[in-house]
Amino acid sequence: MSQDGIDLETSLGYLLKEASSGLRAAMETVLRPLGMSVTHYSCLELLAQRPGLSNSELARGAFVTRQSMNVLLQALERDGDVTRPAEARVGKVLPAQLTPRGRRSLEKATVAVRSVEVRMLGGMTQEEQSGAHRILQSMIHSLRNDGESGSR
Amino acid sequence: MSQDGIDLETSLGYLLKEASSGLRAAMETVLRPLGMSVTHYSCLELLAQRPGLSNSELARGAFVTRQSMNVLLQALERDGDVTRPAEARVGKVLPAQLTPRGRRSLEKATVAVRSVEVRMLGGMTQEEQSGAHRILQSMIHSLRNDGESGSR
DNA sequence: TGACTCATGTCAGTATTTTGACATACATTG
DNA sequence: CAATGTATGTCAAAATACTGACATGAGTCA
């Protein structure tokens, strides 16, 4: 016996999942009235900040496979929110761009998402927020290295 | 202009998603050799710590719908990892239990998952870990209240 | 007692995501 | 220059999760 499992109340992994799940749910709630999914929004936001990102780069930035991002991008192109050149200028990479229409739909979504983030951070001091920043980046970095072939 | 979007490098929401995605990927990597998915593992761990949990309670604990958990539970019952009474003693609730076989498969998974969590926490002081605990719970609590009908 | 609300287990259909695979283009290395 | 490795875009198939719906049982309240 002696505490065999991982205590879910204490486990930082579980808390991380719980917080992320709550954030996603809150984002879905505010984005749904705009007819937008979380991945949908993430894609537009990424393109606004880094115009010319390729499908694969967008996929990595939104934490989905490039196949999933591709079907989303095709829908966004069809709806006129995003443009991609018909053929690559170099390699196979097709740099995507936000259209004015895409920029407009992003604006409303950004406001909604920001309100969620503000609510999430409510009750945290500035110091706690920078602490959270540092801690999360530490977790990310630690997980990135040593994918599977750890020691030995 | 003037910083219209949400800076992804700085956004705690984005960092939270990145950390959670990294954790999930790392867990999938170590659980795959055991033929187990993350939800699969979560279900067994929940049952080990709180025997008699119902399907709906397990679903909430693993952050999936009760329908998804139900198909998983049926598979686990079929494989002999979990048992549920044929009919409810009270209401419709069917309390689930881990079988010795289920407990055994959980043991290996717990070791694997614990190694991931240890790696994630590597480089963090004890104080930082308790700080992370407090901060994550603050986020969870803030997101839980005011689901959608916030102010006005 | 009866009407109402809420939560549960479960079935069916839909939607979304991932896995697998392929051809192609560039970079590296000998 | 040829061979190899890596990365991309894309198609098809499989797995997974979700939405919608229904019947049932318990609790509440008048």
Tab-separated table of C-alpha atoms (C1' of nucleotides) in Angstrom:
chain	number	residue	atom	x	y	z
A	1	MET	CA	0.000	0.000	0.000
A	2	SER	CA	1.657	3.159	1.295
A	3	GLN	CA	0.266	5.579	-1.237
A	4	ASP	CA	0.779	3.490	-4.342
A	5	GLY	CA	-0.812	5.792	-6.879
A	6	ILE	CA	-0.402	9.415	-7.777
A	7	ASP	CA	-2.403	11.613	-5.492
A	8	LEU	CA	-4.688	13.464	-7.853
A	9	GLU	CA	-5.396	16.246	-5.402
A	10	THR	CA	-1.712	17.042	-5.120
A	11	SER	CA	-0.345	16.037	-8.511
A	12	LEU	CA	0.840	19.021	-10.498
A	13	GLY	CA	0.251	17.035	-13.668
A	14	TYR	CA	-3.391	16.594	-12.788
A	15	LEU	CA	-3.762	20.237	-11.812
A	16	LEU	CA	-2.167	21.255	-15.088
A	17	LYS	CA	-4.658	19.165	-17.003
A	18	GLU	CA	-7.536	20.510	-14.956
A	19	ALA	CA	-6.516	24.117	-15.523
A	20	SER	CA	-5.977	23.584	-19.223
A	21	SER	CA	-9.309	21.834	-19.539
A	22	GLY	CA	-11.037	24.685	-17.734
A	23	LEU	CA	-9.374	27.258	-19.934
A	24	ARG	CA	-10.367	25.413	-23.080
A	25	ALA	CA	-13.960	25.093	-21.915
A	26	ALA	CA	-14.125	28.795	-21.065
A	27	MET	CA	-12.688	29.716	-24.447
A	28	GLU	CA	-15.152	27.456	-26.248
A	29	THR	CA	-17.976	29.125	-24.382
A	30	VAL	CA	-17.059	32.625	-25.512
A	31	LEU	CA	-15.981	31.617	-29.019
A	32	ARG	CA	-19.040	29.551	-29.865
A	33	PRO	CA	-21.307	32.620	-30.348
A	34	LEU	CA	-18.746	33.824	-32.897
A	35	GLY	CA	-18.899	30.515	-34.732
A	36	MET	CA	-15.276	29.830	-33.955
A	37	SER	CA	-13.437	26.913	-32.379
A	38	VAL	CA	-10.338	27.192	-30.225
A	39	THR	CA	-8.055	25.816	-32.921
A	40	HIS	CA	-9.749	28.136	-35.389
A	41	TYR	CA	-8.956	31.113	-33.195
A	42	SER	CA	-5.416	29.946	-32.490
A	43	CYS	CA	-4.708	29.753	-36.187
A	44	LEU	CA	-5.898	33.307	-36.839
A	45	GLU	CA	-4.003	34.677	-33.861
A	46	LEU	CA	-0.813	32.979	-34.956
A	47	LEU	CA	-1.173	34.386	-38.440
A	48	ALA	CA	-1.791	37.871	-37.102
A	49	GLN	CA	1.412	37.818	-35.115
A	50	ARG	CA	3.556	35.966	-37.595
A	51	PRO	CA	2.268	36.493	-41.126
A	52	GLY	CA	3.499	34.004	-43.660
A	53	LEU	CA	3.519	30.994	-41.379
A	54	SER	CA	3.199	27.705	-43.214
A	55	ASN	CA	0.608	25.018	-42.571
A	56	SER	CA	3.076	22.881	-40.634
A	57	GLU	CA	4.274	25.779	-38.535
A	58	LEU	CA	0.701	26.732	-37.716
A	59	ALA	CA	-0.008	23.155	-36.706
A	60	ARG	CA	2.894	23.128	-34.283
A	61	GLY	CA	1.834	26.471	-32.875
A	62	ALA	CA	-1.717	25.290	-32.294
A	63	PHE	CA	-0.685	21.858	-30.976
A	64	VAL	CA	-2.458	19.795	-33.601
A	65	THR	CA	-1.208	17.639	-36.447
A	66	ARG	CA	-0.475	19.290	-39.763
A	67	GLN	CA	-3.259	17.223	-41.290
A	68	SER	CA	-5.790	18.750	-38.920
A	69	MET	CA	-4.492	22.234	-39.553
A	70	ASN	CA	-4.684	21.620	-43.273
A	71	VAL	CA	-8.417	20.933	-43.259
A	72	LEU	CA	-8.918	24.028	-41.119
A	73	LEU	CA	-6.825	26.159	-43.460
A	74	GLN	CA	-8.803	24.936	-46.457
A	75	ALA	CA	-12.017	25.993	-44.735
A	76	LEU	CA	-10.533	29.366	-43.821
A	77	GLU	CA	-9.431	29.875	-47.410
A	78	ARG	CA	-12.882	28.946	-48.659
A	79	ASP	CA	-14.452	31.456	-46.275
A	80	GLY	CA	-12.027	34.161	-47.332
A	81	ASP	CA	-10.273	34.608	-43.993
A	82	VAL	CA	-6.910	33.377	-45.215
A	83	THR	CA	-5.031	33.354	-48.512
A	84	ARG	CA	-2.292	31.074	-49.691
A	85	PRO	CA	-0.376	31.270	-52.967
A	86	ALA	CA	-1.380	28.682	-55.555
A	87	GLU	CA	2.149	27.337	-55.727
A	88	ALA	CA	5.247	27.560	-53.609
A	89	ARG	CA	7.981	30.023	-54.470
A	90	VAL	CA	10.509	27.817	-52.754
A	91	GLY	CA	10.168	24.220	-51.689
A	92	LYS	CA	6.630	23.138	-50.948
A	93	VAL	CA	5.953	25.693	-48.252
A	94	LEU	CA	2.835	27.792	-48.801
A	95	PRO	CA	2.980	30.921	-46.620
A	96	ALA	CA	-0.477	31.844	-45.332
A	97	GLN	CA	-1.774	35.372	-44.885
A	98	LEU	CA	-4.729	36.880	-43.090
A	99	THR	CA	-7.207	38.723	-45.293
A	100	PRO	CA	-8.903	41.920	-44.058
A	101	ARG	CA	-11.961	39.779	-43.452
A	102	GLY	CA	-9.919	37.347	-41.398
A	103	ARG	CA	-8.456	40.210	-39.434
A	104	ARG	CA	-11.931	41.479	-38.627
A	105	SER	CA	-13.237	38.159	-37.346
A	106	LEU	CA	-10.097	37.805	-35.287
A	107	GLU	CA	-10.674	41.152	-33.599
A	108	LYS	CA	-13.917	40.105	-31.964
A	109	ALA	CA	-12.460	36.789	-30.936
A	110	THR	CA	-9.417	38.405	-29.393
A	111	VAL	CA	-11.598	40.573	-27.193
A	112	ALA	CA	-13.548	37.537	-26.037
A	113	VAL	CA	-10.456	35.462	-25.358
A	114	ARG	CA	-8.724	38.273	-23.563
A	115	SER	CA	-11.669	38.542	-21.194
A	116	VAL	CA	-11.272	34.871	-20.372
A	117	GLU	CA	-7.591	35.267	-19.712
A	118	VAL	CA	-8.246	38.281	-17.523
A	119	ARG	CA	-10.779	36.293	-15.540
A	120	MET	CA	-8.327	33.422	-15.174
A	121	LEU	CA	-5.664	35.768	-13.849
A	122	GLY	CA	-8.051	37.559	-11.519
A	123	GLY	CA	-6.960	37.222	-7.924
A	124	MET	CA	-3.328	36.734	-8.848
A	125	THR	CA	-0.775	39.366	-8.037
A	126	GLN	CA	1.691	40.589	-10.624
A	127	GLU	CA	4.402	38.619	-8.900
A	128	GLU	CA	2.352	35.463	-8.976
A	129	GLN	CA	1.765	35.944	-12.678
A	130	SER	CA	5.449	36.279	-13.474
A	131	GLY	CA	6.043	33.317	-11.202
A	132	ALA	CA	3.506	31.341	-13.188
A	133	HIS	CA	5.234	32.356	-16.373
A	134	ARG	CA	8.585	31.121	-15.151
A	135	ILE	CA	7.218	27.896	-13.735
A	136	LEU	CA	5.262	26.973	-16.848
A	137	GLN	CA	8.242	27.590	-19.061
A	138	SER	CA	10.334	25.430	-16.790
A	139	MET	CA	7.843	22.575	-17.156
A	140	ILE	CA	7.724	23.015	-20.913
A	141	HIS	CA	11.485	22.969	-21.189
A	142	SER	CA	11.902	19.948	-18.944
A	143	LEU	CA	9.339	17.972	-20.903
A	144	ARG	CA	10.780	18.893	-24.270
A	145	ASN	CA	14.210	17.424	-23.634
A	146	ASP	CA	14.639	13.662	-23.334
A	147	GLY	CA	11.588	12.653	-25.312
A	148	GLU	CA	11.796	8.955	-24.589
A	149	SER	CA	15.421	7.783	-24.510
A	150	GLY	CA	16.084	9.356	-21.171
A	151	SER	CA	18.944	8.029	-19.063
A	152	ARG	CA	21.586	5.540	-20.118
B	1	MET	CA	-1.620	48.705	-34.034
B	2	SER	CA	-0.335	49.031	-30.505
B	3	GLN	CA	-0.247	45.333	-29.692
B	4	ASP	CA	-3.656	44.366	-30.966
B	5	GLY	CA	-3.440	40.608	-30.412
B	6	ILE	CA	-2.460	38.449	-27.525
B	7	ASP	CA	1.278	38.006	-27.369
B	8	LEU	CA	1.721	34.285	-27.560
B	9	GLU	CA	5.198	34.335	-26.101
B	10	THR	CA	3.912	36.052	-22.971
B	11	SER	CA	0.328	34.799	-22.676
B	12	LEU	CA	-0.149	32.579	-19.663
B	13	GLY	CA	-3.051	30.943	-21.462
B	14	TYR	CA	-0.819	29.925	-24.310
B	15	LEU	CA	1.892	28.710	-21.958
B	16	LEU	CA	-0.681	26.681	-20.068
B	17	LYS	CA	-1.808	25.027	-23.257
B	18	GLU	CA	1.777	24.412	-24.317
B	19	ALA	CA	2.683	22.807	-21.012
B	20	SER	CA	-0.428	20.671	-20.965
B	21	SER	CA	0.155	19.573	-24.538
B	22	GLY	CA	3.725	18.667	-23.737
B	23	LEU	CA	2.673	16.687	-20.693
B	24	ARG	CA	0.057	14.795	-22.667
B	25	ALA	CA	2.536	13.989	-25.422
B	26	ALA	CA	5.093	12.743	-22.910
B	27	MET	CA	2.476	10.584	-21.202
B	28	GLU	CA	1.337	9.126	-24.502
B	29	THR	CA	4.929	8.267	-25.308
B	30	VAL	CA	5.479	6.258	-22.150
B	31	LEU	CA	1.979	4.730	-22.060
B	32	ARG	CA	1.911	3.569	-25.666
B	33	PRO	CA	4.304	0.646	-25.053
B	34	LEU	CA	1.860	-0.491	-22.365
B	35	GLY	CA	-1.035	-0.330	-24.809
B	36	MET	CA	-2.729	2.358	-22.776
B	37	SER	CA	-4.080	5.799	-23.624
B	38	VAL	CA	-4.045	8.781	-21.291
B	39	THR	CA	-7.785	8.613	-20.642
B	40	HIS	CA	-7.414	4.882	-20.103
B	41	TYR	CA	-4.754	5.484	-17.477
B	42	SER	CA	-6.687	8.321	-15.859
B	43	CYS	CA	-9.690	6.083	-15.412
B	44	LEU	CA	-7.689	3.340	-13.700
B	45	GLU	CA	-5.893	5.822	-11.444
B	46	LEU	CA	-9.154	7.428	-10.418
B	47	LEU	CA	-10.623	4.060	-9.562
B	48	ALA	CA	-7.576	3.078	-7.542
B	49	GLN	CA	-7.868	6.161	-5.380
B	50	ARG	CA	-11.623	6.304	-5.152
B	51	PRO	CA	-13.120	2.844	-5.583
B	52	GLY	CA	-16.791	2.791	-6.437
B	53	LEU	CA	-16.794	5.874	-8.630
B	54	SER	CA	-19.616	5.907	-11.156
B	55	ASN	CA	-19.259	6.327	-14.875
B	56	SER	CA	-20.289	9.974	-14.741
B	57	GLU	CA	-17.941	10.753	-11.894
B	58	LEU	CA	-15.069	9.104	-13.739
B	59	ALA	CA	-15.885	11.154	-16.808
B	60	ARG	CA	-15.702	14.396	-14.878
B	61	GLY	CA	-12.450	13.338	-13.267
B	62	ALA	CA	-10.872	12.518	-16.605
B	63	PHE	CA	-12.286	15.579	-18.366
B	64	VAL	CA	-14.290	13.727	-20.991
B	65	THR	CA	-18.022	13.283	-21.550
B	66	ARG	CA	-19.816	10.480	-19.786
B	67	GLN	CA	-20.509	8.933	-23.182
B	68	SER	CA	-16.813	8.664	-23.954
B	69	MET	CA	-16.065	7.252	-20.545
B	70	ASN	CA	-18.834	4.730	-20.979
B	71	VAL	CA	-17.314	3.155	-24.094
B	72	LEU	CA	-13.969	3.046	-22.323
B	73	LEU	CA	-15.510	1.408	-19.264
B	74	GLN	CA	-17.205	-1.188	-21.428
B	75	ALA	CA	-13.851	-2.047	-23.001
B	76	LEU	CA	-12.215	-2.227	-19.578
B	77	GLU	CA	-14.962	-4.509	-18.333
B	78	ARG	CA	-14.560	-6.715	-21.388
B	79	ASP	CA	-10.817	-6.953	-20.756
B	80	GLY	CA	-11.360	-7.763	-17.106
B	81	ASP	CA	-9.733	-4.666	-15.627
B	82	VAL	CA	-12.899	-3.288	-14.133
B	83	THR	CA	-16.115	-4.710	-12.733
B	84	ARG	CA	-19.512	-3.128	-12.396
B	85	PRO	CA	-22.627	-4.639	-10.826
B	86	ALA	CA	-25.233	-5.822	-13.305
B	87	GLU	CA	-27.833	-3.561	-11.789
B	88	ALA	CA	-27.836	-0.559	-9.524
B	89	ARG	CA	-28.539	-0.949	-5.833
B	90	VAL	CA	-29.819	2.579	-5.672
B	91	GLY	CA	-30.784	4.854	-8.526
B	92	LYS	CA	-29.043	4.098	-11.787
B	93	VAL	CA	-25.521	4.561	-10.504
B	94	LEU	CA	-23.209	1.624	-11.155
B	95	PRO	CA	-20.147	1.823	-8.898
B	96	ALA	CA	-17.043	0.579	-10.705
B	97	GLN	CA	-14.231	-1.398	-9.109
B	98	LEU	CA	-10.719	-2.285	-10.161
B	99	THR	CA	-10.027	-6.001	-10.502
B	100	PRO	CA	-6.661	-7.461	-9.433
B	101	ARG	CA	-5.807	-7.545	-13.123
B	102	GLY	CA	-6.686	-3.893	-13.492
B	103	ARG	CA	-4.581	-3.076	-10.473
B	104	ARG	CA	-1.623	-4.845	-12.003
B	105	SER	CA	-1.771	-3.000	-15.314
B	106	LEU	CA	-2.139	0.231	-13.430
B	107	GLU	CA	1.030	-0.407	-11.454
B	108	LYS	CA	3.286	-0.347	-14.494
B	109	ALA	CA	1.517	2.688	-15.885
B	110	THR	CA	1.862	4.563	-12.625
B	111	VAL	CA	5.603	4.023	-12.624
B	112	ALA	CA	5.854	5.320	-16.168
B	113	VAL	CA	3.672	8.350	-15.524
B	114	ARG	CA	5.453	9.165	-12.321
B	115	SER	CA	8.750	9.275	-14.209
B	116	VAL	CA	7.226	11.812	-16.579
B	117	GLU	CA	6.007	13.954	-13.726
B	118	VAL	CA	9.395	13.779	-12.048
B	119	ARG	CA	11.050	14.868	-15.268
B	120	MET	CA	8.582	17.736	-15.623
B	121	LEU	CA	9.331	18.909	-12.097
B	122	GLY	CA	13.073	18.542	-12.519
B	123	GLY	CA	14.829	21.847	-12.028
B	124	MET	CA	12.083	23.238	-9.850
B	125	THR	CA	12.669	23.899	-6.187
B	126	GLN	CA	10.241	22.693	-3.568
B	127	GLU	CA	9.022	26.234	-3.129
B	128	GLU	CA	8.430	26.639	-6.818
B	129	GLN	CA	6.415	23.440	-6.814
B	130	SER	CA	4.151	24.566	-4.026
B	131	GLY	CA	3.896	27.914	-5.777
B	132	ALA	CA	2.827	26.130	-8.942
B	133	HIS	CA	0.255	24.223	-6.953
B	134	ARG	CA	-1.234	27.382	-5.541
B	135	ILE	CA	-1.189	29.244	-8.838
B	136	LEU	CA	-2.818	26.444	-10.815
B	137	GLN	CA	-5.565	26.079	-8.254
B	138	SER	CA	-6.151	29.805	-8.386
B	139	MET	CA	-6.585	29.626	-12.164
B	140	ILE	CA	-8.910	26.652	-11.884
B	141	HIS	CA	-11.036	28.394	-9.300
B	142	SER	CA	-11.208	31.659	-11.221
B	143	LEU	CA	-12.273	29.895	-14.410
B	144	ARG	CA	-14.883	27.803	-12.669
B	145	ASN	CA	-16.902	30.731	-11.360
B	146	ASP	CA	-18.772	32.978	-13.796
B	147	GLY	CA	-19.154	30.429	-16.532
B	148	GLU	CA	-20.644	32.777	-19.104
B	149	SER	CA	-22.999	35.299	-17.496
B	150	GLY	CA	-20.252	37.399	-16.099
B	151	SER	CA	-20.885	41.080	-15.494
B	152	ARG	CA	-24.074	42.700	-16.672
C	1	DT	C1'	-49.872	12.080	-3.905
C	2	DG	C1'	-48.529	14.293	-8.202
C	3	DA	C1'	-45.827	17.516	-10.970
C	4	DC	C1'	-41.455	19.040	-11.655
C	5	DT	C1'	-36.427	19.127	-11.847
C	6	DC	C1'	-32.135	16.982	-12.021
C	7	DA	C1'	-28.659	13.314	-12.703
C	8	DT	C1'	-27.540	8.934	-14.535
C	9	DG	C1'	-26.592	5.072	-18.074
C	10	DT	C1'	-26.849	4.143	-22.667
C	11	DC	C1'	-27.847	4.109	-27.725
C	12	DA	C1'	-27.171	6.227	-32.263
C	13	DG	C1'	-25.328	9.553	-35.434
C	14	DT	C1'	-22.054	13.190	-36.349
C	15	DA	C1'	-17.872	15.612	-36.185
C	16	DT	C1'	-13.225	16.027	-35.313
C	17	DT	C1'	-8.591	14.323	-34.853
C	18	DT	C1'	-5.086	11.237	-35.522
C	19	DT	C1'	-2.458	7.568	-37.951
C	20	DG	C1'	-0.611	5.919	-42.215
C	21	DA	C1'	1.080	6.731	-46.638
C	22	DC	C1'	2.862	9.040	-50.726
C	23	DA	C1'	5.239	12.305	-53.835
C	24	DT	C1'	8.038	16.111	-53.718
C	25	DA	C1'	11.661	19.634	-52.510
C	26	DC	C1'	15.542	21.126	-50.050
C	27	DA	C1'	19.877	20.279	-47.214
C	28	DT	C1'	23.757	17.491	-45.974
C	29	DT	C1'	27.343	14.429	-46.593
C	30	DG	C1'	30.528	11.507	-48.684
D	1	DC	C1'	27.542	14.659	-58.319
D	2	DA	C1'	24.894	10.939	-56.105
D	3	DA	C1'	22.857	9.289	-51.872
D	4	DT	C1'	20.710	10.049	-47.834
D	5	DG	C1'	17.947	12.408	-44.442
D	6	DT	C1'	14.599	15.697	-43.192
D	7	DA	C1'	10.491	18.491	-43.886
D	8	DT	C1'	6.432	19.732	-46.357
D	9	DG	C1'	1.518	19.420	-48.392
D	10	DT	C1'	-1.997	16.368	-49.124
D	11	DC	C1'	-5.065	12.300	-49.631
D	12	DA	C1'	-7.460	8.333	-47.498
D	13	DA	C1'	-8.753	5.411	-43.569
D	14	DA	C1'	-9.218	4.607	-38.697
D	15	DA	C1'	-9.810	6.004	-34.087
D	16	DT	C1'	-11.662	8.913	-30.874
D	17	DA	C1'	-14.688	12.214	-28.846
D	18	DC	C1'	-18.791	14.819	-28.879
D	19	DT	C1'	-23.863	16.163	-29.572
D	20	DG	C1'	-28.499	14.700	-29.379
D	21	DA	C1'	-31.879	11.862	-27.524
D	22	DC	C1'	-34.337	8.657	-24.533
D	23	DA	C1'	-35.917	6.075	-20.441
D	24	DT	C1'	-35.307	5.677	-15.683
D	25	DG	C1'	-34.670	6.736	-10.777
D	26	DA	C1'	-34.262	10.135	-6.889
D	27	DG	C1'	-35.151	14.450	-4.724
D	28	DT	C1'	-38.107	18.658	-4.064
D	29	DC	C1'	-42.156	21.105	-3.376
D	30	DA	C1'	-46.877	22.273	-3.304
